[in-house]
PDB file of C-alpha atoms and ligand atoms in Angstrom:
ATOM      1  CA  MET A   1      -7.954  15.368 -18.988  1.00  0.00           C
ATOM      2  CA  ASN A   2      -9.476  13.726 -15.925  1.00  0.00           C
ATOM      3  CA  ARG A   3      -7.734  15.828 -12.426  1.00  0.00           C
ATOM      4  CA  LYS A   4      -5.005  14.157 -11.280  1.00  0.00           C
ATOM      5  CA  LEU A   5      -4.636  12.901  -7.696  1.00  0.00           C
ATOM      6  CA  PRO A   6      -1.044  14.459  -6.256  1.00  0.00           C
ATOM      7  CA  ILE A   7      -0.189  11.820  -3.858  1.00  0.00           C
ATOM      8  CA  GLY A   8       2.589  11.326  -1.940  1.00  0.00           C
ATOM      9  CA  VAL A   9       4.353   7.726  -1.820  1.00  0.00           C
ATOM     10  CA  LEU A  10       6.180   6.564   1.874  1.00  0.00           C
ATOM     11  CA  LEU A  11       9.094   4.052   1.523  1.00  0.00           C
ATOM     12  CA  SER A  12      11.233   2.204   3.670  1.00  0.00           C
ATOM     13  CA  GLY A  13      13.008  -0.024   0.468  1.00  0.00           C
ATOM     14  CA  GLY A  14      13.362  -1.231  -2.951  1.00  0.00           C
ATOM     15  CA  GLY A  15      10.320   0.151  -3.625  1.00  0.00           C
ATOM     16  CA  THR A  16       8.522  -2.509  -6.446  1.00  0.00           C
ATOM     17  CA  ASN A  17       4.840  -1.363  -5.072  1.00  0.00           C
ATOM     18  CA  LEU A  18       6.046   2.665  -6.432  1.00  0.00           C
ATOM     19  CA  GLN A  19       6.981   1.050  -9.665  1.00  0.00           C
ATOM     20  CA  ALA A  20       3.786  -0.423 -10.800  1.00  0.00           C
ATOM     21  CA  ILE A  21       1.973   3.090  -9.861  1.00  0.00           C
ATOM     22  CA  ILE A  22       4.758   5.302 -11.636  1.00  0.00           C
ATOM     23  CA  ASP A  23       3.859   2.031 -15.009  1.00  0.00           C
ATOM     24  CA  ALA A  24       0.428   2.567 -14.146  1.00  0.00           C
ATOM     25  CA  ILE A  25       0.249   6.695 -14.496  1.00  0.00           C
ATOM     26  CA  GLU A  26       2.959   5.973 -17.679  1.00  0.00           C
ATOM     27  CA  GLN A  27      -0.059   3.523 -19.256  1.00  0.00           C
ATOM     28  CA  GLY A  28      -2.567   6.311 -18.483  1.00  0.00           C
ATOM     29  CA  ARG A  29      -4.455   3.823 -16.018  1.00  0.00           C
ATOM     30  CA  LEU A  30      -4.059   5.609 -13.458  1.00  0.00           C
ATOM     31  CA  ASP A  31      -4.789   9.657 -12.908  1.00  0.00           C
ATOM     32  CA  ALA A  32      -2.610  10.756 -10.102  1.00  0.00           C
ATOM     33  CA  GLU A  33       0.048  12.710 -10.101  1.00  0.00           C
ATOM     34  CA  ILE A  34       3.111  11.682  -7.259  1.00  0.00           C
ATOM     35  CA  ARG A  35       4.183  15.276  -6.202  1.00  0.00           C
ATOM     36  CA  THR A  36       7.391  13.516  -3.447  1.00  0.00           C
ATOM     37  CA  VAL A  37       8.489  10.409  -2.652  1.00  0.00           C
ATOM     38  CA  VAL A  38       9.301  10.013   0.738  1.00  0.00           C
ATOM     39  CA  SER A  39      12.134   7.387   2.517  1.00  0.00           C
ATOM     40  CA  ASN A  40      13.304   7.165   5.353  1.00  0.00           C
ATOM     41  CA  ARG A  41      16.129   4.948   4.652  1.00  0.00           C
ATOM     42  CA  GLU A  42      18.527   7.126   2.839  1.00  0.00           C
ATOM     43  CA  ASN A  43      19.946   3.598   0.914  1.00  0.00           C
ATOM     44  CA  ALA A  44      15.931   2.498  -0.278  1.00  0.00           C
ATOM     45  CA  TYR A  45      16.499   1.917  -3.646  1.00  0.00           C
ATOM     46  CA  GLY A  46      12.741   3.233  -4.245  1.00  0.00           C
ATOM     47  CA  LEU A  47      14.565   6.706  -3.926  1.00  0.00           C
ATOM     48  CA  THR A  48      16.551   5.631  -7.301  1.00  0.00           C
ATOM     49  CA  ARG A  49      13.091   4.521  -9.535  1.00  0.00           C
ATOM     50  CA  ALA A  50      11.744   7.801  -8.420  1.00  0.00           C
ATOM     51  CA  ARG A  51      14.977  10.083  -9.617  1.00  0.00           C
ATOM     52  CA  ASN A  52      14.492   7.421 -12.859  1.00  0.00           C
ATOM     53  CA  HIS A  53      11.199   9.118 -13.928  1.00  0.00           C
ATOM     54  CA  ASP A  54      12.681  12.564 -12.737  1.00  0.00           C
ATOM     55  CA  ILE A  55      10.231  12.690  -9.447  1.00  0.00           C
ATOM     56  CA  PRO A  56      11.387  14.490  -6.647  1.00  0.00           C
ATOM     57  CA  ALA A  57      12.776  12.196  -3.494  1.00  0.00           C
ATOM     58  CA  THR A  58      13.999  12.973  -0.631  1.00  0.00           C
ATOM     59  CA  VAL A  59      15.310  11.530   2.535  1.00  0.00           C
ATOM     60  CA  ILE A  60      13.693  12.291   5.367  1.00  0.00           C
ATOM     61  CA  ASP A  61      15.584   9.715   8.366  1.00  0.00           C
ATOM     62  CA  HIS A  62      13.886   9.040  11.408  1.00  0.00           C
ATOM     63  CA  ARG A  63      17.047   8.982  13.535  1.00  0.00           C
ATOM     64  CA  GLY A  64      17.506  11.580  15.513  1.00  0.00           C
ATOM     65  CA  HIS A  65      13.982  12.848  15.869  1.00  0.00           C
ATOM     66  CA  PRO A  66      13.074  13.082  19.921  1.00  0.00           C
ATOM     67  CA  SER A  67      10.417  11.248  19.364  1.00  0.00           C
ATOM     68  CA  ARG A  68       7.678   8.970  16.919  1.00  0.00           C
ATOM     69  CA  GLU A  69       5.737  12.436  16.805  1.00  0.00           C
ATOM     70  CA  ALA A  70       7.948  14.441  16.231  1.00  0.00           C
ATOM     71  CA  TYR A  71       9.304  13.081  13.326  1.00  0.00           C
ATOM     72  CA  ASP A  72       5.798  12.304  11.708  1.00  0.00           C
ATOM     73  CA  ARG A  73       5.486  16.214  12.488  1.00  0.00           C
ATOM     74  CA  VAL A  74       8.140  17.035   9.993  1.00  0.00           C
ATOM     75  CA  VAL A  75       7.238  14.232   7.758  1.00  0.00           C
ATOM     76  CA  VAL A  76       3.862  15.829   7.571  1.00  0.00           C
ATOM     77  CA  GLU A  77       4.398  19.349   6.871  1.00  0.00           C
ATOM     78  CA  HIS A  78       6.626  18.190   3.805  1.00  0.00           C
ATOM     79  CA  LEU A  79       3.250  16.365   2.342  1.00  0.00           C
ATOM     80  CA  LYS A  80       1.298  19.281   2.840  1.00  0.00           C
ATOM     81  CA  GLY A  81       3.978  21.577   1.378  1.00  0.00           C
ATOM     82  CA  GLN A  82       3.668  19.360  -1.689  1.00  0.00           C
ATOM     83  CA  GLY A  83       0.301  19.935  -1.463  1.00  0.00           C
ATOM     84  CA  VAL A  84      -0.392  15.866  -1.315  1.00  0.00           C
ATOM     85  CA  GLU A  85      -4.345  14.173  -0.895  1.00  0.00           C
ATOM     86  CA  LEU A  86      -3.247  11.060  -0.491  1.00  0.00           C
ATOM     87  CA  VAL A  87      -0.732   9.631   1.726  1.00  0.00           C
ATOM     88  CA  VAL A  88       0.018   6.249  -0.088  1.00  0.00           C
ATOM     89  CA  LEU A  89       2.232   3.805   1.782  1.00  0.00           C
ATOM     90  CA  ALA A  90       4.282   1.533  -0.280  1.00  0.00           C
ATOM     91  CA  GLY A  91       6.855  -0.488   2.129  1.00  0.00           C
ATOM     92  CA  PHE A  92       7.079   2.378   4.643  1.00  0.00           C
ATOM     93  CA  MET A  93       8.817   0.265   7.529  1.00  0.00           C
ATOM     94  CA  ARG A  94       7.212   2.282  10.732  1.00  0.00           C
ATOM     95  CA  LEU A  95       4.255   3.051  12.470  1.00  0.00           C
ATOM     96  CA  LEU A  96       1.822   6.385  12.327  1.00  0.00           C
ATOM     97  CA  SER A  97       1.788   8.084  15.283  1.00  0.00           C
ATOM     98  CA  PRO A  98      -2.188   9.458  15.785  1.00  0.00           C
ATOM     99  CA  PHE A  99      -0.628  13.018  14.457  1.00  0.00           C
ATOM    100  CA  PHE A 100       0.346  11.606  11.366  1.00  0.00           C
ATOM    101  CA  ILE A 101      -3.369   9.625  11.020  1.00  0.00           C
ATOM    102  CA  ARG A 102      -5.554  12.403  12.248  1.00  0.00           C
ATOM    103  CA  SER A 103      -3.318  15.180  10.107  1.00  0.00           C
ATOM    104  CA  PHE A 104      -5.055  12.662   7.028  1.00  0.00           C
ATOM    105  CA  PRO A 105      -8.602  11.558   8.045  1.00  0.00           C
ATOM    106  CA  ASP A 106      -9.361   8.683   5.695  1.00  0.00           C
ATOM    107  CA  ARG A 107      -6.861  10.089   2.904  1.00  0.00           C
ATOM    108  CA  ILE A 108      -3.577   7.229   4.282  1.00  0.00           C
ATOM    109  CA  MET A 109      -3.738   3.949   2.369  1.00  0.00           C
ATOM    110  CA  ASN A 110      -1.296   0.902   3.540  1.00  0.00           C
ATOM    111  CA  ILE A 111      -1.150  -2.310   1.242  1.00  0.00           C
ATOM    112  CA  HIS A 112      -0.498  -5.553   3.663  1.00  0.00           C
ATOM    113  CA  PRO A 113       1.118  -8.549   2.348  1.00  0.00           C
ATOM    114  CA  ALA A 114      -1.759 -10.349   3.382  1.00  0.00           C
ATOM    115  CA  LEU A 115      -5.376 -11.331   4.048  1.00  0.00           C
ATOM    116  CA  SER A 116      -6.651  -8.522   6.052  1.00  0.00           C
ATOM    117  CA  PRO A 117      -7.119  -9.229   9.314  1.00  0.00           C
ATOM    118  CA  SER A 118      -5.260 -12.250   8.942  1.00  0.00           C
ATOM    119  CA  PHE A 119      -1.595 -12.130   9.559  1.00  0.00           C
ATOM    120  CA  ALA A 120      -1.150  -8.210  10.686  1.00  0.00           C
ATOM    121  CA  GLY A 121       2.032  -6.589  11.401  1.00  0.00           C
ATOM    122  CA  LEU A 122       5.394  -7.622   9.935  1.00  0.00           C
ATOM    123  CA  HIS A 123       6.017 -10.725   7.238  1.00  0.00           C
ATOM    124  CA  GLY A 124       2.660 -11.175   6.273  1.00  0.00           C
ATOM    125  CA  GLN A 125       3.773 -13.912   3.491  1.00  0.00           C
ATOM    126  CA  LYS A 126       6.289 -15.740   6.457  1.00  0.00           C
ATOM    127  CA  GLN A 127       3.289 -15.803   9.019  1.00  0.00           C
ATOM    128  CA  ALA A 128       0.956 -17.010   6.695  1.00  0.00           C
ATOM    129  CA  PHE A 129       2.993 -19.384   5.113  1.00  0.00           C
ATOM    130  CA  GLU A 130       3.915 -21.177   8.062  1.00  0.00           C
ATOM    131  CA  TYR A 131       0.310 -21.312  10.041  1.00  0.00           C
ATOM    132  CA  GLY A 132       0.243 -23.542   6.802  1.00  0.00           C
ATOM    133  CA  VAL A 133      -3.009 -21.244   5.353  1.00  0.00           C
ATOM    134  CA  ARG A 134      -4.141 -23.355   1.878  1.00  0.00           C
ATOM    135  CA  PHE A 135      -4.501 -19.151   0.561  1.00  0.00           C
ATOM    136  CA  SER A 136      -3.371 -15.956   1.255  1.00  0.00           C
ATOM    137  CA  GLY A 137      -3.428 -13.021  -0.701  1.00  0.00           C
ATOM    138  CA  CYS A 138      -2.220  -8.851  -0.215  1.00  0.00           C
ATOM    139  CA  THR A 139      -4.900  -6.105   0.665  1.00  0.00           C
ATOM    140  CA  VAL A 140      -5.134  -2.313  -0.032  1.00  0.00           C
ATOM    141  CA  HIS A 141      -6.973  -0.380   3.144  1.00  0.00           C
ATOM    142  CA  PHE A 142      -7.466   2.724   4.650  1.00  0.00           C
ATOM    143  CA  VAL A 143      -4.776   3.352   7.591  1.00  0.00           C
ATOM    144  CA  THR A 144      -6.350   3.761  10.667  1.00  0.00           C
ATOM    145  CA  GLU A 145      -4.579   4.135  14.142  1.00  0.00           C
ATOM    146  CA  GLY A 146      -4.990   0.290  14.950  1.00  0.00           C
ATOM    147  CA  LEU A 147      -2.154  -1.875  13.452  1.00  0.00           C
ATOM    148  CA  ASP A 148      -3.002  -2.816   9.999  1.00  0.00           C
ATOM    149  CA  GLU A 149      -6.468  -2.800  10.938  1.00  0.00           C
ATOM    150  CA  GLY A 150      -8.938  -0.258   8.673  1.00  0.00           C
ATOM    151  CA  PRO A 151     -11.612   0.116   6.315  1.00  0.00           C
ATOM    152  CA  ILE A 152     -10.338  -2.324   3.213  1.00  0.00           C
ATOM    153  CA  ILE A 153     -10.688  -1.555   0.020  1.00  0.00           C
ATOM    154  CA  ILE A 154      -9.434  -4.452  -2.372  1.00  0.00           C
ATOM    155  CA  GLN A 155      -7.916  -7.234  -2.029  1.00  0.00           C
ATOM    156  CA  ALA A 156      -6.266 -10.130  -4.289  1.00  0.00           C
ATOM    157  CA  VAL A 157      -6.455 -14.093  -3.073  1.00  0.00           C
ATOM    158  CA  VAL A 158      -3.458 -16.447  -4.205  1.00  0.00           C
ATOM    159  CA  PRO A 159      -3.366 -20.443  -3.669  1.00  0.00           C
ATOM    160  CA  VAL A 160      -0.157 -21.513  -1.717  1.00  0.00           C
ATOM    161  CA  LEU A 161       1.530 -24.660  -3.230  1.00  0.00           C
ATOM    162  CA  PRO A 162       2.829 -27.378  -2.186  1.00  0.00           C
ATOM    163  CA  GLU A 163       6.109 -26.875  -3.751  1.00  0.00           C
ATOM    164  CA  ASP A 164       5.822 -22.877  -2.486  1.00  0.00           C
ATOM    165  CA  THR A 165       8.344 -21.454   0.026  1.00  0.00           C
ATOM    166  CA  GLU A 166       8.129 -18.319   1.727  1.00  0.00           C
ATOM    167  CA  GLU A 167       9.531 -16.464  -0.636  1.00  0.00           C
ATOM    168  CA  THR A 168       8.022 -17.880  -3.873  1.00  0.00           C
ATOM    169  CA  LEU A 169       4.869 -17.382  -1.743  1.00  0.00           C
ATOM    170  CA  ALA A 170       5.780 -13.977  -1.321  1.00  0.00           C
ATOM    171  CA  GLN A 171       6.532 -13.070  -4.790  1.00  0.00           C
ATOM    172  CA  ARG A 172       3.158 -14.631  -6.060  1.00  0.00           C
ATOM    173  CA  ILE A 173       1.695 -12.139  -3.611  1.00  0.00           C
ATOM    174  CA  LEU A 174       4.061  -9.565  -4.872  1.00  0.00           C
ATOM    175  CA  VAL A 175       2.410  -9.247  -8.032  1.00  0.00           C
ATOM    176  CA  GLN A 176      -1.374  -8.932  -6.871  1.00  0.00           C
ATOM    177  CA  GLU A 177       0.408  -5.709  -4.554  1.00  0.00           C
ATOM    178  CA  HIS A 178       1.222  -4.383  -8.196  1.00  0.00           C
ATOM    179  CA  ARG A 179      -1.854  -5.101  -9.862  1.00  0.00           C
ATOM    180  CA  ILE A 180      -4.289  -3.791  -6.987  1.00  0.00           C
ATOM    181  CA  TYR A 181      -2.567  -0.858  -5.182  1.00  0.00           C
ATOM    182  CA  PRO A 182      -2.955   1.328  -8.679  1.00  0.00           C
ATOM    183  CA  ARG A 183      -6.775  -0.237  -8.880  1.00  0.00           C
ATOM    184  CA  ALA A 184      -7.443   1.186  -5.560  1.00  0.00           C
ATOM    185  CA  ILE A 185      -5.699   4.343  -5.699  1.00  0.00           C
ATOM    186  CA  GLN A 186      -7.465   5.126  -9.401  1.00  0.00           C
ATOM    187  CA  LEU A 187     -11.038   3.776  -7.371  1.00  0.00           C
ATOM    188  CA  TYR A 188      -9.549   7.591  -4.694  1.00  0.00           C
ATOM    189  CA  SER A 189      -9.065   9.341  -7.523  1.00  0.00           C
ATOM    190  CA  GLU A 190     -12.296   8.522  -9.093  1.00  0.00           C
ATOM    191  CA  GLY A 191     -14.660   9.551  -6.084  1.00  0.00           C
ATOM    192  CA  ARG A 192     -15.806   6.026  -5.722  1.00  0.00           C
ATOM    193  CA  LEU A 193     -14.518   4.810  -2.159  1.00  0.00           C
ATOM    194  CA  VAL A 194     -16.903   5.273   0.680  1.00  0.00           C
ATOM    195  CA  ILE A 195     -15.769   4.756   4.163  1.00  0.00           C
ATOM    196  CA  GLU A 196     -19.268   3.105   6.159  1.00  0.00           C
ATOM    197  CA  GLY A 197     -17.766   2.312   9.337  1.00  0.00           C
ATOM    198  CA  ARG A 198     -15.709  -0.639   8.683  1.00  0.00           C
ATOM    199  CA  LYS A 199     -16.635  -1.450   5.761  1.00  0.00           C
ATOM    200  CA  VAL A 200     -15.927   0.707   1.802  1.00  0.00           C
ATOM    201  CA  ARG A 201     -18.316   0.567   0.032  1.00  0.00           C
ATOM    202  CA  VAL A 202     -17.258   1.319  -4.315  1.00  0.00           C
ATOM    203  CA  THR A 203     -19.769   3.137  -5.779  1.00  0.00           C
ATOM    204  CA  GLY A 204     -20.322   2.051  -9.800  1.00  0.00           C
ATOM    205  CA  GLU A 205     -19.652  -1.380  -8.028  1.00  0.00           C
ATOM    206  CA  GLU A 206     -20.248  -4.322 -10.882  1.00  0.00           C
ATOM    207  CA  SER A 207     -20.626  -7.623  -9.215  1.00  0.00           C
ATOM    208  CA  ASP A 208     -19.061 -10.313 -10.603  1.00  0.00           C
ATOM    209  CA  ALA A 209     -20.156 -13.235 -12.289  1.00  0.00           C
ATOM    210  CA  SER A 210     -17.162 -15.689 -11.275  1.00  0.00           C
ATOM    211  CA  ALA A 211     -18.285 -15.045  -7.483  1.00  0.00           C
ATOM    212  CA  GLY A 212     -20.666 -18.373  -7.240  1.00  0.00           C
ATOM    213  CA  SER A 213     -17.764 -20.464  -8.042  1.00  0.00           C
ATOM    214  CA  ALA A 214     -15.322 -21.294  -4.672  1.00  0.00           C
ATOM    215  CA  LEU A 215     -11.536 -21.327  -4.903  1.00  0.00           C
ATOM    216  CA  VAL A 216     -10.800 -24.636  -3.341  1.00  0.00           C
ATOM    217  CA  ASN A 217      -7.184 -25.785  -2.823  1.00  0.00           C
ATOM    218  CA  PRO A 218      -5.971 -27.868  -2.397  1.00  0.00           C
ATOM    219  CA  HIS A 219      -8.502 -28.742  -5.406  1.00  0.00           C
ATOM    220  CA  ILE A 220     -11.416 -31.166  -5.586  1.00  0.00           C
ATOM    221  CA  PRO A 221     -10.798 -33.554  -9.339  1.00  0.00           C
TER     222      PRO A 221
HETATM  223  C1  LIG B 301       5.566  -4.900   0.410  1.00  0.00           C
HETATM  224  O1  LIG B 301       5.219  -6.466  -0.089  1.00  0.00           O
HETATM  225  C2  LIG B 301       4.399  -4.401   0.905  1.00  0.00           C
HETATM  226  O2  LIG B 301       3.399  -5.301   1.614  1.00  0.00           O
HETATM  227  C3  LIG B 301       5.088  -4.983   2.461  1.00  0.00           C
HETATM  228  O3  LIG B 301       6.893  -4.606   2.207  1.00  0.00           O
HETATM  229  C4  LIG B 301       6.385  -4.896   0.670  1.00  0.00           C
HETATM  230  C5  LIG B 301       6.927  -3.743   0.316  1.00  0.00           C
HETATM  231  O4  LIG B 301       7.398  -4.106  -1.233  1.00  0.00           O
HETATM  232  N1  LIG B 301       4.265  -3.903   3.654  1.00  0.00           N
HETATM  233  C6  LIG B 301       4.373  -4.634   4.952  1.00  0.00           C
HETATM  234  O5  LIG B 301       4.443  -5.655   5.396  1.00  0.00           O
HETATM  235  C7  LIG B 301       3.529  -3.609   5.442  1.00  0.00           C
HETATM  236  N2  LIG B 301       3.136  -3.620   6.910  1.00  0.00           N
HETATM  237  P1  LIG B 301       8.225  -2.141  -2.334  1.00  0.00           P
HETATM  238  O6  LIG B 301       9.456  -1.763  -1.056  1.00  0.00           O
HETATM  239  O7  LIG B 301       9.179  -3.542  -2.952  1.00  0.00           O
HETATM  240  O8  LIG B 301       7.270  -2.125  -2.742  1.00  0.00           O
END
């Protein structure tokens, strides 16, 4: 059996991306072991998802710490104590301090619900919807000190349809988030992600024969 990559998942909310990662592990598509799930909010449903699968889940409340770094030091110590090698941000609604990022250099991933570098920050789906783009999607990237701007690992594109609302677009994007996040972690686990400046090279990547046909929306009849 392949070695299992020890990961720690940080979240603040519902945890559907955590669930997708759990499912991928249980189905044998992801050679990883979730050593810990950490939430900064005690009512995050993601904690329940973890416990339903006997995964240790911990609340580390951000309130009551004198600074962002003071909080991050507690989280980093916890993650290191669990032997975490890769930190997976899955809807963790807090900025990480430089201290945190330097504690896990090139070993933190995030998922953003837009096609980076567009629509960074909060509510990427809403920003894209209001802007009127014809395509949006989601991005898994390594975390650097800039907001949502680290080297891109994998992206999925979805169309924006005429009948869409913010919610239906967000749902379409979320379905793709659940596909690409476990895949990004698996590529990392296989040692196939090589960061070269701004870019990530995926070793052994095959070129896609369909790449010559562009996506157009609205479609050309
Ligand atoms: C996801 O849509 C994720 O892309 C987003 O939060 C949601 C968490 O959902 N993350 C960000 O916006 C980070 N900037 P989940 O708790 O169901 O996985």
